[in-house]
mmCIF file of C-alpha atoms in Angstrom:
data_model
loop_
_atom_site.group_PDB
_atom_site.id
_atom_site.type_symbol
_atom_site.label_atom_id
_atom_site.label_comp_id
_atom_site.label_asym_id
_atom_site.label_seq_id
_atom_site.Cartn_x
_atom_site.Cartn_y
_atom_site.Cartn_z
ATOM 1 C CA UNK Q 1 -0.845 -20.372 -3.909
ATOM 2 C CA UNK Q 2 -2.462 -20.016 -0.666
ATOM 3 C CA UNK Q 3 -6.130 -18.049 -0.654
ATOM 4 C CA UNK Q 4 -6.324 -14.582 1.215
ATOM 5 C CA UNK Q 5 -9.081 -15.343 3.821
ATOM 6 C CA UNK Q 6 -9.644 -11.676 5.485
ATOM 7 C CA UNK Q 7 -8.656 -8.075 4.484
ATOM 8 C CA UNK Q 8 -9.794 -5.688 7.479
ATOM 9 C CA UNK Q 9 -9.372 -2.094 7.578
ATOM 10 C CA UNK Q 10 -8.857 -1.108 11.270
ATOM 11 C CA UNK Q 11 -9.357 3.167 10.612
ATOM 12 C CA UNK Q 12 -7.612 4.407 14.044
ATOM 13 C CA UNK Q 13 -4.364 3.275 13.111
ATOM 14 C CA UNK Q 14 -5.055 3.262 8.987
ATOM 15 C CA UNK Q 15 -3.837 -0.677 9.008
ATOM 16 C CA UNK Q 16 -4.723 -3.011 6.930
ATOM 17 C CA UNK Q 17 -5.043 -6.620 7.995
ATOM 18 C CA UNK Q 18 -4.815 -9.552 5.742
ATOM 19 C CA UNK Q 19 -4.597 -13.639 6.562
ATOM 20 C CA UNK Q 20 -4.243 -16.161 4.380
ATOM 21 C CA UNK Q 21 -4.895 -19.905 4.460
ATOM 22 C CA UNK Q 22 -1.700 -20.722 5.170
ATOM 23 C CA UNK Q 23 -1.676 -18.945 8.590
ATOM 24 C CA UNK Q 24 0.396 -15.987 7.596
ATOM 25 C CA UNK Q 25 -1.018 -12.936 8.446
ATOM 26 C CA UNK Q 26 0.573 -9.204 8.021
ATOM 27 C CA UNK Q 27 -0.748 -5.925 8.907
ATOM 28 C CA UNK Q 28 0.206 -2.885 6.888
ATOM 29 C CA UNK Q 29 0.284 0.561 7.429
ATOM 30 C CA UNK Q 30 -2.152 2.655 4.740
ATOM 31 C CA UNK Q 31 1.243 4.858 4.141
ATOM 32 C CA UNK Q 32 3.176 1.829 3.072
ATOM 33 C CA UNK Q 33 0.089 0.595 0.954
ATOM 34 C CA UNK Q 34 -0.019 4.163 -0.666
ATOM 35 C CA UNK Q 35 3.547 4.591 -1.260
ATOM 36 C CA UNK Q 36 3.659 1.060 -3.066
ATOM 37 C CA UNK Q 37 0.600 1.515 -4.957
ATOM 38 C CA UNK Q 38 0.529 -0.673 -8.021
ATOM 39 C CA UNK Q 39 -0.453 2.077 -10.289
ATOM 40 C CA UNK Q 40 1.513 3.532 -13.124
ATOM 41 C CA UNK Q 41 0.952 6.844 -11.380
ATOM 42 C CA UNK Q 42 3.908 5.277 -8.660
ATOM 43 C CA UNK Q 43 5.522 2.190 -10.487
ATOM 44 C CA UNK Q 44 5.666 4.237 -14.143
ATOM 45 C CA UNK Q 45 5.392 2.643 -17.540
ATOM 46 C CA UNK Q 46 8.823 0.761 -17.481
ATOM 47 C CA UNK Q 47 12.162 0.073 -15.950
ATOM 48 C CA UNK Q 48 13.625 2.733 -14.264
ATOM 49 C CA UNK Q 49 9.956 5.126 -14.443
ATOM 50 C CA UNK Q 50 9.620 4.298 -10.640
ATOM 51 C CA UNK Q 51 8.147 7.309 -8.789
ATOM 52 C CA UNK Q 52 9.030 8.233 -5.156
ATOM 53 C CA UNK Q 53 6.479 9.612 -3.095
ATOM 54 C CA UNK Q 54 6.411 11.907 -0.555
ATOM 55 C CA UNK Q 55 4.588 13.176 1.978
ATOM 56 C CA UNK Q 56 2.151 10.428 2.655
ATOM 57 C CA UNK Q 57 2.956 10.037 7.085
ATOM 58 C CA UNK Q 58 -0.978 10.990 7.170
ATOM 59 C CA UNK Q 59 -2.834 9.134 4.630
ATOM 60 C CA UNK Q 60 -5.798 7.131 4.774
ATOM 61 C CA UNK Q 61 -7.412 4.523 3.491
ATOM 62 C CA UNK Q 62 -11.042 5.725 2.572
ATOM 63 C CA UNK Q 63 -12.675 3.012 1.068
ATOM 64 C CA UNK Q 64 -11.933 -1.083 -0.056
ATOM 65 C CA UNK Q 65 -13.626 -1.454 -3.589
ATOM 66 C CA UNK Q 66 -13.337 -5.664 -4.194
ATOM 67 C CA UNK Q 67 -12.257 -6.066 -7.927
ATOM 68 C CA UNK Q 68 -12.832 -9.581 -9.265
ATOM 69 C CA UNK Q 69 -12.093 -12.631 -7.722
ATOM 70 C CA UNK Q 70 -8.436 -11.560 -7.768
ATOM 71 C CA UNK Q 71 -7.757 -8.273 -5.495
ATOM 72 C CA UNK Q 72 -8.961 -4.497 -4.003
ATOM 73 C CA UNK Q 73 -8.793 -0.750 -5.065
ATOM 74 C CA UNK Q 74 -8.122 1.193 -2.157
ATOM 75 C CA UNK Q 75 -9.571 4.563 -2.099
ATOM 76 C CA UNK Q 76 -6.946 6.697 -0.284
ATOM 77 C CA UNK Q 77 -8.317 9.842 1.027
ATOM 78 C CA UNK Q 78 -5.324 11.874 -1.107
ATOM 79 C CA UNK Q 79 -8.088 10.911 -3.989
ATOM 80 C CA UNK Q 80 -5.323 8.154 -5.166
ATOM 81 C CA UNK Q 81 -7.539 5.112 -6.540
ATOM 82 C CA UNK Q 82 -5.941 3.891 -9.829
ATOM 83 C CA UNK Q 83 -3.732 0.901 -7.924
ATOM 84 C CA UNK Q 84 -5.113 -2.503 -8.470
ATOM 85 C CA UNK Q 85 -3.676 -4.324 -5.280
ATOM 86 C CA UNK Q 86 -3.843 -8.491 -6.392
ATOM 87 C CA UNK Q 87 -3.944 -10.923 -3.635
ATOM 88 C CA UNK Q 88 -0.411 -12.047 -4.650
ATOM 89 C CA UNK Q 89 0.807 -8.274 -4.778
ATOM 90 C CA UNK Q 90 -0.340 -7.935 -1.153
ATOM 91 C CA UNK Q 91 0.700 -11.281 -0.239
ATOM 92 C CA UNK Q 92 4.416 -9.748 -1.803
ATOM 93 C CA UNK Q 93 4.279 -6.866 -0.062
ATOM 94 C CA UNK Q 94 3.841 -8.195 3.569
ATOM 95 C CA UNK Q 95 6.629 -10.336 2.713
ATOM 96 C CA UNK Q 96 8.502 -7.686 1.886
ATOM 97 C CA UNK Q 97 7.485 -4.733 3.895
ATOM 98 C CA UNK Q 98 10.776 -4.115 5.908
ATOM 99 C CA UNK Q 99 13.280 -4.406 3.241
ATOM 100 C CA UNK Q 100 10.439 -2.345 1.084
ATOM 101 C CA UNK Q 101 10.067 0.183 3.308
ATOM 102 C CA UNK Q 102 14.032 0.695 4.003
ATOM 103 C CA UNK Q 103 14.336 1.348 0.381
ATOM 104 C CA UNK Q 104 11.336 3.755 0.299
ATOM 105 C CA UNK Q 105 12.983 5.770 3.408
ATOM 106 C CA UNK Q 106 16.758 5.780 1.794
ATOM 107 C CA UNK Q 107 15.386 7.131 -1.615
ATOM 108 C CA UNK Q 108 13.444 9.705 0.353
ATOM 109 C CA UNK Q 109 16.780 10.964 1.719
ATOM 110 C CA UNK Q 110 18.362 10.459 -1.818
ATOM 111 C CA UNK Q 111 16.238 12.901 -2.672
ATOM 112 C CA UNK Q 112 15.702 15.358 0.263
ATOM 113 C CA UNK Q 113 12.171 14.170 0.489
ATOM 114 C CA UNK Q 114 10.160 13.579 3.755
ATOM 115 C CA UNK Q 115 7.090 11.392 4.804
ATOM 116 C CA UNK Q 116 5.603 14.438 6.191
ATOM 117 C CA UNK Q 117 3.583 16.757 4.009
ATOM 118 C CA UNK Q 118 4.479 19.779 2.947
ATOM 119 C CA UNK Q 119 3.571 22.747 5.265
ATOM 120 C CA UNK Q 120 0.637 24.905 4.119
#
């Protein structure tokens, strides 16, 4: 398996940058990161427990906690933190962040649910 070799946070556009070894390199959006979180909180406690969330166009990443040898906690600034994100998770989900993310929008409509929070 190749070895992740850089994991920048650029904060004006809430990306995160990772590069691996191998030469593949992906770049993904802190919403994308948050809405795919790795936590039971989003992926539930077995099949078919998968939670949809909303409201997440603004997030941010706050802070990159390294965990191990093996991956990050991001710290997003709606106090989410409980998502262990592996280097092969990451590595997974820049692989597959469009067909991800098309199935994150349609079960937003499935639902009547929008990226943007609600208003206050």
């Amino acid at each position: 398996m190749p070895k992740l070799t850089e994991i920048r946070l650029t904060r004006a556009d809430q990306t995160l940058h990772l590069a691996w070894d191998d030469g593949v390199r992906f770049a993904l959006p802190a919403e994308y990161l948050r809405v795919e979180s790795p936590s039971a909180e989003v992926q539930g406690h077995g099949p078919g427990q998968r939670v949809t969330v909303p409201g997440r166009r603004h997030v941010g990443i706050m802070r990159i906690e390294p965990v191990g040898h093996y991956g990050v906690r991001l710290v997003f600034d709606d106090l989410h933190d409980t998502g262990i994100y592996g280097w092969d998770f990451l590595r997974q989900l820049g692989e597959e962040h469009a067909q991800r993310w098309a199935a994150y929008e349609a079960a937003l409509a499935a639902k009547g649910l929008s990226r943007d929070p609600p208003r206050r």
